[in-house]
Amino acid sequence: MLKDFFLLAARSITHRKMRSWLTVIGVFIGITAVVALISIGLGLERTIEEQVAKVFGVDTFMIMHEDTFGPQRHGGDPDEFTLDLAFLRSIDGVKVAAAVRERTGFIQGPPGNDGVSTQGFLPVMGLSPEMRTEFESFFGTLEVQAGGRLFGEGEELVAILGDEVVERLHASVGDTLVIAGDTDAELSFTIVGVLAPSEEDESDGGGFSGGMGPSQDTIYIPFETMDLLWGPAEDVLITLVRTEPGKDVDEVADRAEKALKARGSEVTAVTYTDITDTIGTMTSTISAFLAGIAGISLLVGGVGVMNTMFTSVLERTKEIGVMKAVGAKNSHVLTIFLIESGLMGLVGGIVGTLFGLGLSAVASSFIGRFFNVDLIVVASPTLIIITLLGSFFLGAFAGLWPARRAAKLPVVDALRYE
Amino acid sequence: MPLLDLKGITKEYKLGKTIVRALRGLDLNIEEGEIIAIMGPSGSGKSTLMHILGALDTPTGGTAILDGQDLQQLKERQLVTLRGKRIGFVFQTFNLIQTLSAQQNVELPMIFQGIRKGERARRAKELLSKVGLADRVRHRPNELSGGERQRVAIARALANDPEIILADEPTGNLDSESGAPILALLKKLSTDDGRTVIIVTHDPDATAIADRIVRLRDGCVVEEVRNA
């Protein structure tokens, strides 16, 4: 019987083509806007997740100061945590741990031909060798010019200089420079390499690392050596930990966090899931907010369906009387009219979904080009199914009032209607 | 026992502040298989009587018994069943649904009774063939003449094999040439199938096929004439 009601409703819609299409357009505009915005939001979320996974790695977690999200300097406050990389490496499940810290040091370059050396304050970055060998995607590629080399594990008094530093200090590979930190120590370092110019120097210094990547105005020395100049690591920019294969990264992160806290460090471990969850919540909230605004146009579409259905009920009053005279129950009439309005919503939903996905693909391409990323276009089956069901129910809901009015029409009055 | 037994039927309507008394204590018996022509001037209460006979409306007073059932005691659900299964309506303006073909119009009452598609289609074609429209099953109402439309309406009235056919001015919108076959068809429904046919009409030709002619005036039966 329901199938017959669908056919009756469909015939009524196709019989009044122009009016039906105009009503459908009202729904389709709203659906297009909602689908496009949600789809772009989902694409953005997926793209960010993939980027994070690519740069960060799903088997990696960060150690950060508590209540902090994102790498930042911890200024040496006594309350800040002191990082003990050796201890971190000893925790079960940890394969590699690497960190970066940065301070400004007083630098004395090698003496020139006239016996005078250039002096000044310059940024000094302490870098675990693993940061470039294991977390290159995060830190950026560290390459030295021909004739030089990178420093390795166990080395202490070696330095790699940025191109700009070399120019300022008139230094070259094999020369010695002196760095003075906060402690009384003044240490002499052998320059083992000069940074090769990279494409990133021309931009912002390195994608996801937020400026921590190789920089030509910085002096790079081994991470542990920083202790000798500035004391224990209270100013860590970022600590990255990779877990052993097969280990649950969340479990290891949890264990590391607890162990470090037990030693008095105010730290938190942030995993890939934590980051993507936070990003997901942010993008979902923004998407939901924008879709909510677009939903207002859906409301207007719904009012359009209601208006059309009221007109339809009025025009077909006699038809309703005839249906009742030949045995239709009130519920039959109600169902037929609800299906009719629901179908108009559904057609609007189908057309709107197609347009919405198309719009999202075009918009993603534009946004991607603008931000220089490949934005993923998401045509989620769940989104499509929910949209189509939702548009049918939107139509049916909008038609509820007119349909009830049709169902309740007294049969004699309906038959007498002219 | 008569099939329909009306005693002291009154029907009042409110039109604004005015109360219109359409039927004023009407008495009428209708036997099974009879053809009755109900005649009378405009405002005599013919249509109101037809609505009560067809379970489309309930009287304000009196008793209307159909086959032993008091119509006033029936619930809306039971009245719907009665209309759907035991009574078939034929209207002056045909009242076919314009978006449906002749066959689909005939199938409509069967849809509401939950009859399966195959059975519906078979029966609709059979009925259209019976009214002489076997070659018009796929035509829409606007592709049919007035006489053909009324024959579709008769076929629709027969869809659920009702015992009573109520025809409200069935030839009112037709010329005499188109009206004659309609009256002949209604006559056949009584003589061949044994159905009770009640015709509300102004058409003198309709009285010729009736077993009995009932005249109304001011909401009462003023004359009953039995045709020889």
JSON list of C-alpha atoms in Angstrom, two decimals, chain B residues 24-140:
[
{"chain": "B", "resi": 24, "resn": "ARG", "atom": "CA", "xyz": [-37.11, 17.47, 8.72]},
{"chain": "B", "resi": 25, "resn": "GLY", "atom": "CA", "xyz": [-38.21, 14.08, 9.95]},
{"chain": "B", "resi": 26, "resn": "LEU", "atom": "CA", "xyz": [-37.74, 12.06, 6.79]},
{"chain": "B", "resi": 27, "resn": "ASP", "atom": "CA", "xyz": [-38.95, 8.43, 6.64]},
{"chain": "B", "resi": 28, "resn": "LEU", "atom": "CA", "xyz": [-37.77, 6.10, 3.89]},
{"chain": "B", "resi": 29, "resn": "ASN", "atom": "CA", "xyz": [-37.30, 2.36, 3.36]},
{"chain": "B", "resi": 30, "resn": "ILE", "atom": "CA", "xyz": [-35.14, 0.96, 0.57]},
{"chain": "B", "resi": 31, "resn": "GLU", "atom": "CA", "xyz": [-35.23, -2.71, -0.34]},
{"chain": "B", "resi": 32, "resn": "GLU", "atom": "CA", "xyz": [-32.29, -4.74, -1.52]},
{"chain": "B", "resi": 33, "resn": "GLY", "atom": "CA", "xyz": [-31.86, -4.78, -5.32]},
{"chain": "B", "resi": 34, "resn": "GLU", "atom": "CA", "xyz": [-34.21, -1.85, -5.81]},
{"chain": "B", "resi": 35, "resn": "ILE", "atom": "CA", "xyz": [-33.58, 1.12, -8.11]},
{"chain": "B", "resi": 36, "resn": "ILE", "atom": "CA", "xyz": [-34.80, 4.30, -6.49]},
{"chain": "B", "resi": 37, "resn": "ALA", "atom": "CA", "xyz": [-34.88, 7.74, -8.07]},
{"chain": "B", "resi": 38, "resn": "ILE", "atom": "CA", "xyz": [-34.91, 10.54, -5.54]},
{"chain": "B", "resi": 39, "resn": "MET", "atom": "CA", "xyz": [-36.24, 13.73, -7.08]},
{"chain": "B", "resi": 40, "resn": "GLY", "atom": "CA", "xyz": [-37.05, 17.16, -5.85]},
{"chain": "B", "resi": 41, "resn": "PRO", "atom": "CA", "xyz": [-36.33, 20.84, -6.37]},
{"chain": "B", "resi": 42, "resn": "SER", "atom": "CA", "xyz": [-33.08, 22.48, -5.28]},
{"chain": "B", "resi": 43, "resn": "GLY", "atom": "CA", "xyz": [-32.87, 22.77, -1.51]},
{"chain": "B", "resi": 44, "resn": "SER", "atom": "CA", "xyz": [-35.30, 19.91, -0.94]},
{"chain": "B", "resi": 45, "resn": "GLY", "atom": "CA", "xyz": [-32.58, 17.90, 0.86]},
{"chain": "B", "resi": 46, "resn": "LYS", "atom": "CA", "xyz": [-31.68, 15.39, -1.87]},
{"chain": "B", "resi": 47, "resn": "SER", "atom": "CA", "xyz": [-27.91, 15.74, -1.53]},
{"chain": "B", "resi": 48, "resn": "THR", "atom": "CA", "xyz": [-28.07, 15.70, 2.26]},
{"chain": "B", "resi": 49, "resn": "LEU", "atom": "CA", "xyz": [-30.11, 12.53, 2.12]},
{"chain": "B", "resi": 50, "resn": "MET", "atom": "CA", "xyz": [-27.59, 10.99, -0.22]},
{"chain": "B", "resi": 51, "resn": "HIS", "atom": "CA", "xyz": [-24.72, 11.85, 2.11]},
{"chain": "B", "resi": 52, "resn": "ILE", "atom": "CA", "xyz": [-26.54, 10.17, 5.00]},
{"chain": "B", "resi": 53, "resn": "LEU", "atom": "CA", "xyz": [-27.40, 7.12, 2.89]},
{"chain": "B", "resi": 54, "resn": "GLY", "atom": "CA", "xyz": [-23.76, 6.92, 1.83]},
{"chain": "B", "resi": 55, "resn": "ALA", "atom": "CA", "xyz": [-22.38, 7.13, 5.39]},
{"chain": "B", "resi": 56, "resn": "LEU", "atom": "CA", "xyz": [-20.62, 10.34, 4.42]},
{"chain": "B", "resi": 57, "resn": "ASP", "atom": "CA", "xyz": [-22.54, 12.28, 7.03]},
{"chain": "B", "resi": 58, "resn": "THR", "atom": "CA", "xyz": [-24.56, 11.46, 10.12]},
{"chain": "B", "resi": 59, "resn": "PRO", "atom": "CA", "xyz": [-28.09, 12.72, 10.83]},
{"chain": "B", "resi": 60, "resn": "THR", "atom": "CA", "xyz": [-28.82, 15.18, 13.63]},
{"chain": "B", "resi": 61, "resn": "GLY", "atom": "CA", "xyz": [-31.84, 13.16, 14.74]},
{"chain": "B", "resi": 62, "resn": "GLY", "atom": "CA", "xyz": [-33.81, 10.01, 13.89]},
{"chain": "B", "resi": 63, "resn": "THR", "atom": "CA", "xyz": [-32.42, 6.60, 13.07]},
{"chain": "B", "resi": 64, "resn": "ALA", "atom": "CA", "xyz": [-30.68, 5.38, 9.94]},
{"chain": "B", "resi": 65, "resn": "ILE", "atom": "CA", "xyz": [-30.36, 1.61, 9.85]},
{"chain": "B", "resi": 66, "resn": "LEU", "atom": "CA", "xyz": [-28.28, -0.10, 7.16]},
{"chain": "B", "resi": 67, "resn": "ASP", "atom": "CA", "xyz": [-28.64, -3.83, 7.09]},
{"chain": "B", "resi": 68, "resn": "GLY", "atom": "CA", "xyz": [-29.45, -3.87, 10.81]},
{"chain": "B", "resi": 69, "resn": "GLN", "atom": "CA", "xyz": [-26.61, -1.45, 11.75]},
{"chain": "B", "resi": 70, "resn": "ASP", "atom": "CA", "xyz": [-27.45, 1.92, 13.24]},
{"chain": "B", "resi": 71, "resn": "LEU", "atom": "CA", "xyz": [-25.24, 4.34, 11.29]},
{"chain": "B", "resi": 72, "resn": "GLN", "atom": "CA", "xyz": [-25.21, 6.84, 14.15]},
{"chain": "B", "resi": 73, "resn": "GLN", "atom": "CA", "xyz": [-23.67, 4.28, 16.47]},
{"chain": "B", "resi": 74, "resn": "LEU", "atom": "CA", "xyz": [-20.79, 3.49, 14.12]},
{"chain": "B", "resi": 75, "resn": "LYS", "atom": "CA", "xyz": [-17.36, 4.94, 14.73]},
{"chain": "B", "resi": 76, "resn": "GLU", "atom": "CA", "xyz": [-15.52, 6.87, 11.99]},
{"chain": "B", "resi": 77, "resn": "ARG", "atom": "CA", "xyz": [-13.32, 3.83, 11.33]},
{"chain": "B", "resi": 78, "resn": "GLN", "atom": "CA", "xyz": [-16.41, 1.66, 10.77]},
{"chain": "B", "resi": 79, "resn": "LEU", "atom": "CA", "xyz": [-18.02, 4.29, 8.53]},
{"chain": "B", "resi": 80, "resn": "VAL", "atom": "CA", "xyz": [-14.83, 4.35, 6.42]},
{"chain": "B", "resi": 81, "resn": "THR", "atom": "CA", "xyz": [-15.00, 0.57, 6.03]},
{"chain": "B", "resi": 82, "resn": "LEU", "atom": "CA", "xyz": [-18.68, 0.83, 5.09]},
{"chain": "B", "resi": 83, "resn": "ARG", "atom": "CA", "xyz": [-17.95, 3.44, 2.43]},
{"chain": "B", "resi": 84, "resn": "GLY", "atom": "CA", "xyz": [-15.00, 1.50, 1.13]},
{"chain": "B", "resi": 85, "resn": "LYS", "atom": "CA", "xyz": [-16.62, -1.93, 0.89]},
{"chain": "B", "resi": 86, "resn": "ARG", "atom": "CA", "xyz": [-20.40, -1.72, 0.78]},
{"chain": "B", "resi": 87, "resn": "ILE", "atom": "CA", "xyz": [-21.16, 1.57, -0.98]},
{"chain": "B", "resi": 88, "resn": "GLY", "atom": "CA", "xyz": [-20.07, 2.90, -4.36]},
{"chain": "B", "resi": 89, "resn": "PHE", "atom": "CA", "xyz": [-20.40, 6.57, -5.32]},
{"chain": "B", "resi": 90, "resn": "VAL", "atom": "CA", "xyz": [-21.06, 8.12, -8.70]},
{"chain": "B", "resi": 91, "resn": "PHE", "atom": "CA", "xyz": [-20.86, 11.92, -8.80]},
{"chain": "B", "resi": 92, "resn": "GLN", "atom": "CA", "xyz": [-22.38, 14.48, -11.15]},
{"chain": "B", "resi": 93, "resn": "THR", "atom": "CA", "xyz": [-18.95, 15.97, -11.96]},
{"chain": "B", "resi": 94, "resn": "PHE", "atom": "CA", "xyz": [-17.35, 12.51, -12.21]},
{"chain": "B", "resi": 95, "resn": "ASN", "atom": "CA", "xyz": [-14.67, 13.48, -9.67]},
{"chain": "B", "resi": 96, "resn": "LEU", "atom": "CA", "xyz": [-11.95, 11.42, -11.32]},
{"chain": "B", "resi": 97, "resn": "ILE", "atom": "CA", "xyz": [-8.36, 12.13, -10.33]},
{"chain": "B", "resi": 98, "resn": "GLN", "atom": "CA", "xyz": [-6.83, 13.94, -13.27]},
{"chain": "B", "resi": 99, "resn": "THR", "atom": "CA", "xyz": [-3.29, 12.69, -12.71]},
{"chain": "B", "resi": 100, "resn": "LEU", "atom": "CA", "xyz": [-4.35, 9.04, -12.93]},
{"chain": "B", "resi": 101, "resn": "SER", "atom": "CA", "xyz": [-5.36, 6.92, -15.92]},
{"chain": "B", "resi": 102, "resn": "ALA", "atom": "CA", "xyz": [-8.82, 5.35, -16.19]},
{"chain": "B", "resi": 103, "resn": "GLN", "atom": "CA", "xyz": [-7.47, 2.07, -14.85]},
{"chain": "B", "resi": 104, "resn": "GLN", "atom": "CA", "xyz": [-5.66, 3.77, -11.96]},
{"chain": "B", "resi": 105, "resn": "ASN", "atom": "CA", "xyz": [-8.81, 5.69, -11.05]},
{"chain": "B", "resi": 106, "resn": "VAL", "atom": "CA", "xyz": [-10.69, 2.40, -10.87]},
{"chain": "B", "resi": 107, "resn": "GLU", "atom": "CA", "xyz": [-7.90, 0.86, -8.81]},
{"chain": "B", "resi": 108, "resn": "LEU", "atom": "CA", "xyz": [-7.95, 3.70, -6.26]},
{"chain": "B", "resi": 109, "resn": "PRO", "atom": "CA", "xyz": [-10.69, 2.31, -3.94]},
{"chain": "B", "resi": 110, "resn": "MET", "atom": "CA", "xyz": [-8.96, -1.07, -4.04]},
{"chain": "B", "resi": 111, "resn": "ILE", "atom": "CA", "xyz": [-5.64, 0.49, -2.94]},
{"chain": "B", "resi": 112, "resn": "PHE", "atom": "CA", "xyz": [-7.32, 1.73, 0.24]},
{"chain": "B", "resi": 113, "resn": "GLN", "atom": "CA", "xyz": [-8.59, -1.81, 0.90]},
{"chain": "B", "resi": 114, "resn": "GLY", "atom": "CA", "xyz": [-5.05, -3.17, 0.57]},
{"chain": "B", "resi": 115, "resn": "ILE", "atom": "CA", "xyz": [-5.76, -5.31, -2.50]},
{"chain": "B", "resi": 116, "resn": "ARG", "atom": "CA", "xyz": [-2.61, -6.47, -4.30]},
{"chain": "B", "resi": 117, "resn": "LYS", "atom": "CA", "xyz": [-1.52, -4.80, -7.52]},
{"chain": "B", "resi": 118, "resn": "GLY", "atom": "CA", "xyz": [-2.06, -7.79, -9.82]},
{"chain": "B", "resi": 119, "resn": "GLU", "atom": "CA", "xyz": [-5.56, -8.44, -8.54]},
{"chain": "B", "resi": 120, "resn": "ARG", "atom": "CA", "xyz": [-6.39, -4.72, -8.71]},
{"chain": "B", "resi": 121, "resn": "ALA", "atom": "CA", "xyz": [-5.24, -4.40, -12.31]},
{"chain": "B", "resi": 122, "resn": "ARG", "atom": "CA", "xyz": [-7.15, -7.50, -13.38]},
{"chain": "B", "resi": 123, "resn": "ARG", "atom": "CA", "xyz": [-10.35, -6.33, -11.72]},
{"chain": "B", "resi": 124, "resn": "ALA", "atom": "CA", "xyz": [-10.02, -2.73, -12.97]},
{"chain": "B", "resi": 125, "resn": "LYS", "atom": "CA", "xyz": [-9.63, -3.93, -16.57]},
{"chain": "B", "resi": 126, "resn": "GLU", "atom": "CA", "xyz": [-12.59, -6.26, -16.16]},
{"chain": "B", "resi": 127, "resn": "LEU", "atom": "CA", "xyz": [-14.77, -3.43, -14.81]},
{"chain": "B", "resi": 128, "resn": "LEU", "atom": "CA", "xyz": [-13.69, -0.99, -17.53]},
{"chain": "B", "resi": 129, "resn": "SER", "atom": "CA", "xyz": [-14.50, -3.67, -20.07]},
{"chain": "B", "resi": 130, "resn": "LYS", "atom": "CA", "xyz": [-17.91, -4.13, -18.44]},
{"chain": "B", "resi": 131, "resn": "VAL", "atom": "CA", "xyz": [-18.68, -0.41, -18.88]},
{"chain": "B", "resi": 132, "resn": "GLY", "atom": "CA", "xyz": [-17.46, -0.53, -22.49]},
{"chain": "B", "resi": 133, "resn": "LEU", "atom": "CA", "xyz": [-14.05, 1.11, -22.02]},
{"chain": "B", "resi": 134, "resn": "ALA", "atom": "CA", "xyz": [-11.70, -1.82, -22.57]},
{"chain": "B", "resi": 135, "resn": "ASP", "atom": "CA", "xyz": [-9.76, 0.26, -25.09]},
{"chain": "B", "resi": 136, "resn": "ARG", "atom": "CA", "xyz": [-9.50, 3.32, -22.85]},
{"chain": "B", "resi": 137, "resn": "VAL", "atom": "CA", "xyz": [-7.74, 1.89, -19.79]},
{"chain": "B", "resi": 138, "resn": "ARG", "atom": "CA", "xyz": [-4.61, 4.01, -20.19]},
{"chain": "B", "resi": 139, "resn": "HIS", "atom": "CA", "xyz": [-6.39, 7.24, -21.04]},
{"chain": "B", "resi": 140, "resn": "ARG", "atom": "CA", "xyz": [-6.44, 10.07, -18.55]}
]
